[in-house]
Short mmCIF file of C-alpha atoms and ligand atoms in Angstrom, two decimals:
data_model
loop_
_atom_site.label_atom_id
_atom_site.label_comp_id
_atom_site.label_asym_id
_atom_site.label_seq_id
_atom_site.Cartn_x
_atom_site.Cartn_y
_atom_site.Cartn_z
CA MET H 1 0.00 0.00 0.00
CA ASN H 2 1.39 3.42 -0.88
CA ASP H 3 0.65 6.67 0.93
CA ARG H 4 -2.00 7.65 -1.63
CA ASP H 5 -4.04 4.60 -0.57
CA ALA H 6 -3.59 5.60 3.06
CA LEU H 7 -5.17 9.06 2.63
CA VAL H 8 -7.98 9.64 5.10
CA SER H 9 -11.01 11.93 5.34
CA PRO H 10 -12.59 13.60 8.40
CA ARG H 11 -15.34 11.03 8.21
CA ASP H 12 -12.84 8.13 8.21
CA MET H 13 -11.21 9.48 11.35
CA VAL H 14 -14.52 10.06 13.15
CA SER H 15 -15.98 6.67 12.27
CA SER H 16 -12.73 4.92 13.32
CA GLY H 17 -12.90 6.55 16.77
CA LEU H 18 -9.68 8.47 16.09
CA CYS H 19 -11.00 12.04 16.09
CA THR H 20 -9.94 13.95 19.17
CA GLY H 21 -12.15 16.93 18.25
CA CYS H 22 -9.36 19.53 18.07
CA GLY H 23 -10.98 21.50 15.22
CA GLY H 24 -7.74 21.84 13.21
CA CYS H 25 -9.37 20.42 10.06
CA VAL H 26 -12.35 22.76 10.33
CA SER H 27 -10.10 25.81 10.63
CA LEU H 28 -8.39 24.67 7.43
CA ALA H 29 -11.69 24.14 5.61
CA GLY H 30 -13.23 27.60 6.07
CA GLY H 31 -16.47 28.25 7.95
CA ALA H 32 -18.85 27.89 5.01
CA GLN H 33 -18.06 24.24 4.44
CA ALA H 34 -17.37 22.81 7.86
CA ARG H 35 -17.95 23.35 11.57
CA MET H 36 -17.47 21.59 14.87
CA ALA H 37 -20.65 20.20 16.45
CA TRP H 38 -21.62 18.03 19.42
CA ASP H 39 -22.14 14.34 18.66
CA ALA H 40 -24.49 11.99 20.52
CA ASP H 41 -21.72 11.04 22.97
CA GLY H 42 -21.10 14.64 24.06
CA GLN H 43 -17.87 15.02 22.07
CA LEU H 44 -17.06 17.73 19.51
CA LYS H 45 -16.63 16.39 15.96
CA PRO H 46 -16.20 17.99 12.52
CA GLN H 47 -19.25 18.23 10.29
CA GLY H 48 -19.48 19.60 6.78
CA ASP H 49 -20.80 19.11 3.30
CA ARG H 50 -20.33 15.63 1.90
CA ARG H 51 -17.46 16.53 -0.43
CA TRP H 52 -15.38 17.93 2.41
CA HIS H 53 -16.38 15.36 5.05
CA GLU H 54 -15.73 12.32 2.87
CA GLY H 55 -12.91 13.75 0.77
CA ARG H 56 -9.58 11.96 1.29
CA SER H 57 -6.87 14.55 0.82
CA ALA H 58 -3.16 14.89 1.52
CA PRO H 59 -3.53 18.22 3.42
CA PHE H 60 -6.07 16.72 5.82
CA SER H 61 -4.15 13.44 6.18
CA GLU H 62 -0.98 15.31 7.08
CA ARG H 63 -2.63 17.70 9.55
CA CYS H 64 -4.97 15.51 11.59
CA PRO H 65 -3.02 14.58 14.76
CA PHE H 66 -4.24 10.95 14.81
CA SER H 67 -3.86 10.37 11.04
CA PRO H 68 -1.43 7.57 10.15
CA LEU H 69 0.13 9.93 7.59
CA ALA H 70 0.85 12.79 10.00
CA ALA H 71 4.42 13.27 11.26
CA ASN H 72 4.75 11.73 14.72
CA GLU H 73 5.82 13.48 17.94
CA ASP H 74 9.46 12.34 17.60
CA ALA H 75 9.73 13.85 14.10
CA ILE H 76 8.07 17.13 15.11
CA ALA H 77 10.21 17.45 18.25
CA ALA H 78 13.42 16.62 16.33
CA MET H 79 12.65 19.46 13.93
CA ARG H 80 11.64 21.93 16.65
CA PHE H 81 14.28 21.16 19.31
CA PRO H 82 17.35 19.86 17.45
CA GLN H 83 19.76 21.16 20.12
CA ALA H 84 17.91 19.77 23.17
CA PRO H 85 20.53 18.31 25.53
CA HIS H 86 18.24 15.51 26.82
CA ALA H 87 16.18 12.95 24.90
CA ASP H 88 14.13 10.46 26.86
CA PRO H 89 11.89 7.72 25.39
CA TRP H 90 9.00 8.76 27.66
CA ILE H 91 9.42 12.52 28.06
CA GLY H 92 10.89 13.29 24.63
CA ARG H 93 13.50 15.98 23.96
CA PHE H 94 13.95 18.62 26.65
CA GLU H 95 16.22 21.35 28.03
CA ALA H 96 15.39 20.98 31.73
CA ALA H 97 12.69 19.77 34.11
CA TYR H 98 11.49 21.13 37.46
CA VAL H 99 9.09 20.47 40.31
CA GLY H 100 7.52 23.38 42.19
CA HIS H 101 5.08 26.25 41.87
CA ALA H 102 4.63 29.93 41.13
CA ALA H 103 5.76 31.83 44.26
CA GLU H 104 4.46 35.17 43.00
CA ALA H 105 1.09 35.91 44.66
CA GLY H 106 -2.16 34.95 42.97
CA TYR H 107 -1.08 32.17 40.59
CA ARG H 108 -0.81 29.05 42.75
CA GLU H 109 -4.00 29.93 44.68
CA GLN H 110 -6.01 30.40 41.48
CA GLY H 111 -4.46 27.56 39.46
CA SER H 112 -5.39 23.88 39.42
CA SER H 113 -1.96 22.79 40.57
CA GLY H 114 1.05 25.10 41.03
CA GLY H 115 -0.24 27.95 38.83
CA MET H 116 2.77 27.66 36.50
CA VAL H 117 0.78 27.71 33.22
CA SER H 118 -0.82 31.03 34.08
CA TRP H 119 2.50 32.41 35.37
CA VAL H 120 4.39 31.58 32.15
CA ALA H 121 1.50 32.85 29.98
CA ALA H 122 1.33 36.10 32.02
CA GLU H 123 5.10 36.55 31.75
CA LEU H 124 4.92 36.09 27.95
CA LEU H 125 2.36 38.92 27.84
CA ARG H 126 4.25 41.10 30.35
CA ARG H 127 7.52 40.81 28.43
CA LYS H 128 5.59 41.47 25.18
CA MET H 129 6.87 38.20 23.74
CA VAL H 130 3.29 37.57 22.54
CA ASP H 131 0.14 39.64 21.96
CA GLY H 132 -2.34 36.96 22.94
CA ILE H 133 -2.72 33.56 24.63
CA ALA H 134 -5.15 31.00 23.20
CA HIS H 135 -6.51 29.16 26.23
CA VAL H 136 -9.79 27.83 27.67
CA ALA H 137 -12.17 29.94 29.75
CA PRO H 138 -15.70 29.59 31.18
CA VAL H 139 -18.61 30.86 29.08
CA ASP H 140 -22.32 31.25 29.81
CA PRO H 141 -23.82 27.76 29.37
CA ARG H 142 -26.67 29.34 27.43
CA GLU H 143 -24.09 29.60 24.61
CA GLY H 144 -24.20 25.79 24.38
CA ALA H 145 -21.05 24.88 26.36
CA PHE H 146 -19.49 25.53 29.77
CA PHE H 147 -16.01 26.29 28.37
CA ARG H 148 -14.47 27.55 25.12
CA TYR H 149 -11.10 28.42 23.62
CA ARG H 150 -10.54 32.15 23.39
CA ILE H 151 -7.59 34.52 22.99
CA ALA H 152 -6.68 36.44 26.15
CA ARG H 153 -4.88 39.69 25.33
CA ASP H 154 -4.48 41.12 28.86
CA GLN H 155 -3.64 39.91 32.35
CA ALA H 156 -7.19 40.10 33.71
CA SER H 157 -8.71 37.93 31.01
CA LEU H 158 -5.77 35.50 31.23
CA ARG H 159 -6.33 35.11 35.00
CA GLY H 160 -10.04 34.53 34.34
CA GLY H 161 -9.13 31.36 32.41
CA ALA H 162 -6.95 29.70 35.06
CA LYS H 163 -7.74 26.07 36.09
CA SER H 164 -8.12 22.74 34.27
CA ARG H 165 -11.23 22.04 32.22
CA TYR H 166 -11.93 18.35 31.78
CA TYR H 167 -14.46 19.21 29.12
CA PRO H 168 -14.44 19.07 25.28
CA VAL H 169 -13.18 22.24 23.60
CA GLU H 170 -11.96 22.92 20.06
CA MET H 171 -9.58 25.38 18.40
CA SER H 172 -11.11 26.15 14.99
CA ALA H 173 -12.20 29.71 15.91
CA VAL H 174 -8.93 30.70 17.63
CA LEU H 175 -6.83 29.26 14.78
CA ARG H 176 -8.89 31.37 12.36
CA GLU H 177 -8.53 34.45 14.56
CA MET H 178 -4.76 34.01 14.70
CA ARG H 179 -4.66 33.72 10.92
CA GLU H 180 -6.81 36.83 10.47
CA VAL H 181 -5.40 39.16 13.16
CA PRO H 182 -1.66 39.87 12.86
CA GLY H 183 0.38 39.40 16.03
CA ARG H 184 2.37 36.82 17.96
CA TYR H 185 0.51 34.18 19.94
CA ALA H 186 0.95 31.36 22.42
CA VAL H 187 -1.39 28.36 22.54
CA VAL H 188 -2.21 26.33 25.68
CA GLY H 189 -3.43 22.80 25.00
CA ILE H 190 -3.41 19.08 25.71
CA PRO H 191 -0.80 17.02 23.77
CA CYS H 192 -2.89 16.12 20.69
CA PHE H 193 -4.03 19.74 20.30
CA ILE H 194 -0.44 21.02 20.49
CA LYS H 195 0.56 18.40 17.92
CA ALA H 196 -2.30 19.61 15.68
CA VAL H 197 -1.03 23.20 16.02
CA HIS H 198 2.49 22.19 14.92
CA LEU H 199 1.16 20.11 12.05
CA ALA H 200 -0.89 23.16 10.96
CA CYS H 201 2.21 25.39 11.22
CA ARG H 202 4.14 23.06 8.91
CA SER H 203 1.89 23.83 5.97
CA ASP H 204 0.63 27.30 6.93
CA PRO H 205 3.32 30.03 6.84
CA VAL H 206 1.02 32.60 8.49
CA LEU H 207 0.38 30.40 11.54
CA ARG H 208 4.05 29.39 11.59
CA GLU H 209 5.11 33.01 11.87
CA ARG H 210 2.45 34.01 14.40
CA ILE H 211 2.38 31.07 16.84
CA ALA H 212 5.50 31.82 18.82
CA PHE H 213 5.04 29.42 21.78
CA THR H 214 3.05 26.32 22.68
CA LEU H 215 2.27 25.52 26.33
CA GLY H 216 1.34 21.85 26.77
CA LEU H 217 -0.74 20.27 29.52
CA VAL H 218 0.17 16.75 30.60
CA CYS H 219 -2.90 14.66 29.80
CA GLY H 220 -4.52 11.52 31.24
CA HIS H 221 -7.38 11.63 28.73
CA MET H 222 -10.14 13.97 27.55
CA LYS H 223 -13.70 13.63 28.83
CA SER H 224 -17.16 13.98 27.27
CA ARG H 225 -19.44 16.88 28.18
CA HIS H 226 -21.79 14.25 29.59
CA MET H 227 -19.53 13.92 32.63
CA VAL H 228 -20.71 17.33 33.87
CA GLU H 229 -24.34 16.29 33.42
CA SER H 230 -23.65 13.05 35.28
CA PHE H 231 -22.00 15.04 38.12
CA ALA H 232 -25.11 17.28 38.18
CA TRP H 233 -27.43 14.24 38.39
CA GLN H 234 -25.41 12.85 41.30
CA MET H 235 -25.64 16.21 43.10
CA GLY H 236 -29.41 16.32 42.61
CA LEU H 237 -29.41 18.88 39.79
CA GLY H 238 -30.54 19.02 36.18
CA ILE H 239 -27.92 20.22 33.70
CA ASP H 240 -30.09 23.24 32.75
CA GLU H 241 -29.87 24.53 36.33
CA VAL H 242 -26.04 24.60 36.31
CA ARG H 243 -24.37 27.94 35.65
CA GLU H 244 -20.72 27.29 36.64
CA VAL H 245 -18.48 24.25 36.90
CA ASP H 246 -15.21 23.93 38.84
CA PHE H 247 -13.66 20.49 38.42
CA ARG H 248 -11.04 21.01 41.13
CA VAL H 249 -11.86 23.20 44.11
CA LYS H 250 -8.59 24.03 45.82
CA ASN H 251 -8.35 23.24 49.52
CA PRO H 252 -4.88 23.70 51.11
CA ASP H 253 -5.98 21.53 54.08
CA ARG H 254 -6.55 18.40 51.98
CA PRO H 255 -4.27 16.36 49.69
CA ALA H 256 -4.04 17.82 46.17
CA ASN H 257 -5.15 14.53 44.61
CA TRP H 258 -8.49 14.51 46.48
CA TYR H 259 -10.41 16.33 43.76
CA THR H 260 -13.64 18.10 44.71
CA ALA H 261 -16.12 19.18 42.01
CA ARG H 262 -18.26 22.28 42.53
CA LEU H 263 -21.40 23.15 40.58
CA ALA H 264 -23.11 26.53 41.01
CA ARG H 265 -26.81 26.93 40.22
CA ARG H 266 -28.30 29.91 38.43
CA ASP H 267 -29.80 31.09 41.75
CA GLY H 268 -26.34 31.09 43.36
CA GLU H 269 -26.67 27.86 45.37
CA VAL H 270 -23.50 25.79 45.32
CA ARG H 271 -23.15 22.00 45.50
CA MET H 272 -19.86 20.18 46.00
CA ARG H 273 -18.87 16.51 45.92
CA ASP H 274 -15.52 14.70 46.09
CA TRP H 275 -14.70 12.83 42.88
CA TRP H 276 -14.23 9.64 44.91
CA HIS H 277 -17.93 9.76 45.80
CA LEU H 278 -19.03 10.11 42.16
CA VAL H 279 -19.46 6.90 40.16
CA ASP H 280 -17.41 8.36 37.30
CA GLY H 281 -14.82 10.05 39.53
CA ASP H 282 -12.02 7.46 39.32
CA TRP H 283 -9.83 8.74 36.43
CA GLY H 284 -8.28 5.35 35.81
CA SER H 285 -11.63 3.66 35.15
CA GLY H 286 -12.10 5.48 31.80
CA PHE H 287 -15.65 6.83 32.28
CA PHE H 288 -16.62 9.28 29.48
CA GLN H 289 -13.17 9.11 27.87
CA ASN H 290 -12.81 10.36 24.28
CA ARG H 291 -12.34 7.19 22.18
CA ALA H 292 -9.28 8.62 20.40
CA CYS H 293 -7.40 8.75 23.72
CA ASP H 294 -7.15 4.94 23.55
CA PHE H 295 -4.64 5.49 20.72
CA CYS H 296 -2.51 8.28 22.17
CA ASP H 297 1.19 7.76 22.98
CA ASP H 298 2.07 11.28 24.16
CA VAL H 299 1.53 11.88 27.88
CA VAL H 300 3.62 15.03 28.36
CA ALA H 301 2.98 17.09 25.18
CA GLU H 302 6.36 16.22 23.68
CA THR H 303 6.00 18.77 20.85
CA ALA H 304 5.27 21.76 23.14
CA ASP H 305 7.82 24.45 24.03
CA ILE H 306 7.01 23.77 27.67
CA SER H 307 4.76 21.23 29.42
CA PHE H 308 3.02 21.35 32.80
CA GLY H 309 1.45 18.65 34.92
CA ASP H 310 0.69 17.81 38.53
CA ALA H 311 3.52 16.41 40.63
CA TRP H 312 1.72 13.19 41.56
CA VAL H 313 4.39 11.89 43.96
CA GLU H 314 4.85 12.42 47.68
CA PRO H 315 5.27 14.80 49.41
CA TYR H 316 3.74 16.95 46.64
CA SER H 317 0.51 15.00 46.10
CA SER H 318 -0.41 15.54 49.75
CA ASP H 319 0.18 19.28 49.53
CA GLY H 320 -3.27 20.76 48.86
CA ARG H 321 -1.79 24.05 47.67
CA GLY H 322 -0.79 22.28 44.43
CA THR H 323 2.56 21.53 42.79
CA ASN H 324 3.58 21.42 39.12
CA VAL H 325 6.00 19.23 37.27
CA VAL H 326 7.44 21.29 34.39
CA VAL H 327 9.37 20.12 31.29
CA VAL H 328 10.90 22.94 29.23
CA ARG H 329 12.13 22.50 25.66
CA SER H 330 12.48 26.05 24.38
CA PRO H 331 15.77 27.77 25.35
CA ALA H 332 13.92 31.15 25.62
CA LEU H 333 11.40 29.71 28.11
CA HIS H 334 14.20 27.94 29.97
CA ARG H 335 15.86 31.36 30.49
CA MET H 336 12.50 32.79 31.61
CA LEU H 337 12.15 30.08 34.30
CA GLU H 338 15.74 30.62 35.48
CA ASP H 339 15.11 34.40 35.72
CA GLY H 340 11.93 33.69 37.71
CA ARG H 341 13.87 31.45 40.11
CA ALA H 342 16.65 34.01 40.53
CA GLU H 343 14.12 36.76 41.27
CA GLY H 344 12.28 34.57 43.82
CA ARG H 345 9.08 34.64 41.76
CA LEU H 346 9.18 30.89 41.14
CA ALA H 347 9.88 28.09 43.63
CA LEU H 348 11.28 25.39 41.35
CA ASP H 349 13.77 22.57 41.96
CA PRO H 350 15.54 20.80 39.07
CA ILE H 351 14.53 17.15 38.49
CA ASP H 352 15.39 14.46 35.94
CA ALA H 353 13.32 12.49 33.41
CA ALA H 354 12.85 9.57 35.84
CA PHE H 355 11.18 11.90 38.35
CA VAL H 356 8.80 13.28 35.68
CA ARG H 357 7.96 9.75 34.60
CA GLU H 358 7.20 8.71 38.18
CA THR H 359 4.72 11.60 38.56
CA GLN H 360 2.75 10.19 35.61
CA ALA H 361 3.25 6.46 36.21
CA ALA H 362 -0.39 5.50 35.58
CA GLY H 363 -0.61 7.62 32.41
CA PHE H 364 2.53 6.00 31.00
CA ARG H 365 1.29 2.48 31.79
CA GLN H 366 -1.93 3.22 29.88
CA ARG H 367 -0.05 4.78 26.87
CA ARG H 368 2.75 2.25 26.61
CA GLU H 369 1.85 -1.19 27.98
CA GLY H 370 -1.92 -0.58 27.55
CA LEU H 371 -1.56 0.98 24.10
CA ALA H 372 0.62 -1.92 22.89
CA TYR H 373 -2.12 -4.31 24.00
CA ARG H 374 -4.97 -2.29 22.46
CA LEU H 375 -3.06 -2.03 19.15
CA ALA H 376 -3.02 -5.83 19.03
CA TRP H 377 -6.84 -6.04 19.10
CA LYS H 378 -8.74 -6.52 15.86
CA ARG H 379 -10.49 -3.33 14.75
CA SER H 380 -12.04 -1.97 11.61
CA GLY H 381 -11.44 1.41 9.98
CA VAL H 382 -8.28 3.50 9.88
CA LYS H 383 -5.29 1.76 11.49
CA PRO H 384 -3.44 4.13 13.82
CA ARG H 385 0.35 4.33 13.31
CA LYS H 386 1.98 4.74 16.71
CA ARG H 387 5.47 4.80 18.23
CA VAL H 388 4.51 1.74 20.29
CA ALA H 389 4.45 -1.71 18.65
CA PRO H 390 1.42 -4.03 19.10
CA GLU H 391 2.10 -6.60 21.83
CA ARG H 392 -0.30 -8.93 23.59
CA ARG H 393 1.77 -11.84 24.83
CA HIS H 394 3.90 -10.54 27.68
CA LEU H 395 1.14 -8.98 29.72
CA PRO H 396 -0.23 -10.63 32.90
CA LEU H 397 -3.89 -11.69 32.67
CA ARG H 398 -4.96 -9.23 35.34
CA ARG H 399 -3.47 -6.27 33.43
CA LYS H 400 -5.15 -7.45 30.23
CA LEU H 401 -8.48 -7.55 32.03
CA VAL H 402 -7.91 -4.06 33.44
CA TYR H 403 -7.32 -2.67 29.93
CA ARG H 404 -10.31 -4.56 28.51
CA LEU H 405 -12.59 -3.37 31.31
CA ARG H 406 -11.39 0.24 31.06
CA HIS H 407 -12.16 0.17 27.34
CA CYS H 408 -15.62 -1.34 28.02
CA ILE H 409 -16.34 1.35 30.63
CA THR H 410 -15.42 4.08 28.12
CA ARG H 411 -17.83 2.65 25.56
CA GLY H 412 -20.43 1.54 28.13
CA SER H 413 -20.60 4.90 29.92
CA ALA H 414 -21.41 6.65 26.62
CA VAL H 415 -24.22 4.20 25.83
CA MET H 416 -25.66 3.91 29.35
CA PHE H 417 -25.67 7.67 29.81
CA ARG H 418 -27.68 8.10 26.60
CA LEU H 419 -30.08 5.35 27.63
CA ALA H 420 -30.62 6.93 31.06
CA ARG H 421 -31.25 10.32 29.51
CA TRP H 422 -33.67 8.88 26.96
CA LEU H 423 -35.56 7.05 29.75
CA ARG H 424 -35.30 10.18 31.97
CA ARG H 425 -33.96 7.89 34.67
CA PRO H 426 -30.50 9.07 35.86
CA ARG H 427 -30.48 6.12 38.27
CA VAL H 428 -30.12 3.72 35.34
CA PHE H 429 -26.72 5.25 34.59
CA ILE H 430 -25.75 5.67 38.24
CA LEU H 431 -26.52 2.05 39.17
CA TRP H 432 -24.70 0.73 36.09
CA GLY H 433 -21.80 3.07 36.88
CA ARG H 434 -21.59 1.86 40.47
CA ALA H 435 -21.44 -1.78 39.36
CA ALA H 436 -18.85 -1.06 36.66
CA LEU H 437 -16.71 0.94 39.10
CA ALA H 438 -16.87 -1.79 41.77
CA LEU H 439 -15.73 -4.36 39.21
CA TYR H 440 -12.94 -2.09 37.97
CA GLN H 441 -11.69 -1.22 41.44
CA GLY H 442 -11.91 -4.85 42.57
CA LEU H 443 -9.85 -5.93 39.58
CA THR H 444 -7.32 -3.10 39.78
CA TYR H 445 -6.70 -2.52 43.47
CA SER H 446 -8.04 -5.54 45.32
CA ARG H 447 -5.65 -7.59 47.37
CA GLY H 448 -8.64 -9.33 49.00
CA ARG H 449 -10.66 -12.31 47.80
CA LEU H 450 -11.27 -11.03 44.24
CA GLY H 451 -7.60 -10.12 43.87
CA ARG H 452 -6.52 -13.56 45.09
CA VAL H 453 -8.87 -15.27 42.61
CA PHE H 454 -7.25 -13.38 39.73
CA ASP H 455 -3.73 -13.98 40.97
CA ARG H 456 -4.34 -17.73 41.40
CA THR H 457 -6.02 -18.03 37.98
CA GLU H 458 -3.07 -16.28 36.45
CA ALA H 459 -0.51 -18.47 38.23
CA PHE H 460 -2.45 -21.54 37.04
CA LEU H 461 -2.55 -20.31 33.42
CA THR H 462 1.18 -19.51 33.50
CA ARG H 463 1.95 -23.08 34.68
CA MET H 464 -0.24 -24.51 31.90
CA ARG H 465 1.65 -22.62 29.16
C1 LIG U 501 -8.06 17.05 29.92
C2 LIG U 501 -6.89 17.23 30.85
C3 LIG U 501 -6.27 16.11 31.38
C4 LIG U 501 -5.17 16.26 32.24
N1 LIG U 501 -4.55 15.13 32.73
C5 LIG U 501 -3.47 15.27 33.53
C6 LIG U 501 -2.78 14.12 34.04
O1 LIG U 501 -3.16 12.98 33.76
N2 LIG U 501 -1.69 14.31 34.82
C7 LIG U 501 -1.25 15.57 35.15
O2 LIG U 501 -0.26 15.69 35.87
N3 LIG U 501 -1.87 16.66 34.68
C8 LIG U 501 -2.96 16.55 33.88
N4 LIG U 501 -3.58 17.68 33.39
C9 LIG U 501 -2.97 19.00 33.65
C10 LIG U 501 -3.36 19.57 35.00
O3 LIG U 501 -4.75 19.40 35.22
C11 LIG U 501 -3.05 21.07 35.08
O4 LIG U 501 -3.68 21.72 34.00
C12 LIG U 501 -1.60 21.39 34.98
O5 LIG U 501 -0.94 20.79 36.04
C13 LIG U 501 -1.37 22.92 35.02
O6 LIG U 501 -1.79 23.44 36.23
P1 LIG U 501 -1.50 24.95 36.60
O7 LIG U 501 -1.98 25.21 37.99
O8 LIG U 501 -0.07 25.26 36.29
O9 LIG U 501 -2.40 25.69 35.50
P2 LIG U 501 -3.32 26.99 35.67
O10 LIG U 501 -2.49 28.14 36.10
O11 LIG U 501 -4.55 26.63 36.41
O12 LIG U 501 -3.70 27.27 34.14
C14 LIG U 501 -4.34 26.29 33.35
C15 LIG U 501 -4.36 26.82 31.93
O13 LIG U 501 -4.79 25.78 31.07
C16 LIG U 501 -5.89 26.21 30.28
N5 LIG U 501 -6.76 25.06 30.10
C17 LIG U 501 -7.56 24.46 31.00
N6 LIG U 501 -8.19 23.42 30.46
C18 LIG U 501 -7.78 23.34 29.17
C19 LIG U 501 -8.07 22.48 28.10
N7 LIG U 501 -8.94 21.47 28.22
N8 LIG U 501 -7.46 22.68 26.92
C20 LIG U 501 -6.60 23.72 26.77
N9 LIG U 501 -6.27 24.59 27.76
C21 LIG U 501 -6.86 24.39 28.94
C22 LIG U 501 -6.55 27.31 31.10
O14 LIG U 501 -7.27 28.19 30.27
C23 LIG U 501 -5.34 27.97 31.75
O15 LIG U 501 -4.77 28.92 30.89
C24 LIG U 501 -4.70 17.56 32.56
C25 LIG U 501 -5.35 18.69 32.04
C26 LIG U 501 -6.43 18.54 31.20
C27 LIG U 501 -7.10 19.78 30.63
#
């Protein structure tokens, strides 16, 4: 098969479960032909006239981040950071890595973890290194979503967008704005979005000149908008009553990894619930995950000029004030961080790649060992081309079952949520969710009876081989 046969269309990518909903293709198409719209599973997907949607073209195939014809993260990073002194198979190329937080007042308190994304973005504006930051901010839900990408051009609007949004967003409008309005920009995004930006820059000289920096967010996976509705159900609310969503309420007196969700009603009443008490609140279980995330191999946004995550290791995970892990690849941003440290505006300690990897151990298991296993399954449609080879043999039975169950929960949560909504019986979803979660947690964490059954079965099967 040559590359011409491998060309793909937006429709191919959507129907193969490989569309992450970034909106890059729609920005390329022009508003008259194509737009991003909600699908039945609460994900954003491209829609357009038949010729565009079904047309297999080289420009689309080379720009869609999950297309088998697109350059992979290694190739993009090699082109962007040829002088990087470190190259790690998990973290990619990088200049330096740190653990810590923004010490300057107002950032850590308002951020989801250490406030470093907002600090770096604010510093880019303050030093006039960019004119605008494309990031995600809350909007009035009457506009059809709780959050949207927008371009912040001053400090106040940048600060208004702090915090993580585990909610589908897309970049078509901000990519168009950056093409239309001259200036220099930075883009904040999860790894596949940042990859899409760099793929767009390869073929678009205007974007290439204007997008000066990319700020990546470490990513576990992207969620459906139905997760917010499910949270609302479990807090005794209808989605139409909800005016504001905060996925992570900061509480310095509790460990950072005990997430609390907060929903505010139109009349001002606030309801809060810990994620652990929500049926879909265990990240690892895969509830409401975007299907494309099953085929991602980039945890730390390897193509971004700088990446930020949570430092999920002790003592940092117990520190409710929040702590970042930071990987910097751009020499200019490396200098900015060193200046910030010298001036006492940043509290950062140097770390190595092994430390970064440890902070994201579960994410790497899912995108290396888990991805290798999923790639070995039979599937129809476009075949993803990843940096991980298919492998099913060397995995213990229990791990295989965890990956199978996680995949089933992703698919099952989408279907059961729709069924519950159609029946107008939230309890149908909640009861199913509780059972699925109990099975998942029993399989994954149990050292009790269920765990022993799996371990003995596995030992027996190993002896039989
Ligand atoms: C979907 C998703 C999954 C994540 N998974 C992990 C994970 O598994 N492990 C981990 O360590 N960290 C993960 N993160 C990153 C983490 O939640 C924090 O965003 C990161 O640590 C930066 O925190 P901060 O306090 O420095 O950022 P802040 O100062 O709070 O700033 C956050 C910035 O990110 C922007 N933003 C928020 N949501 C989005 C979005 N969806 N797309 C684009 N921009 C956005 C905001 O507008 C703001 O500018 C994830 C983030 C997202 C959005």
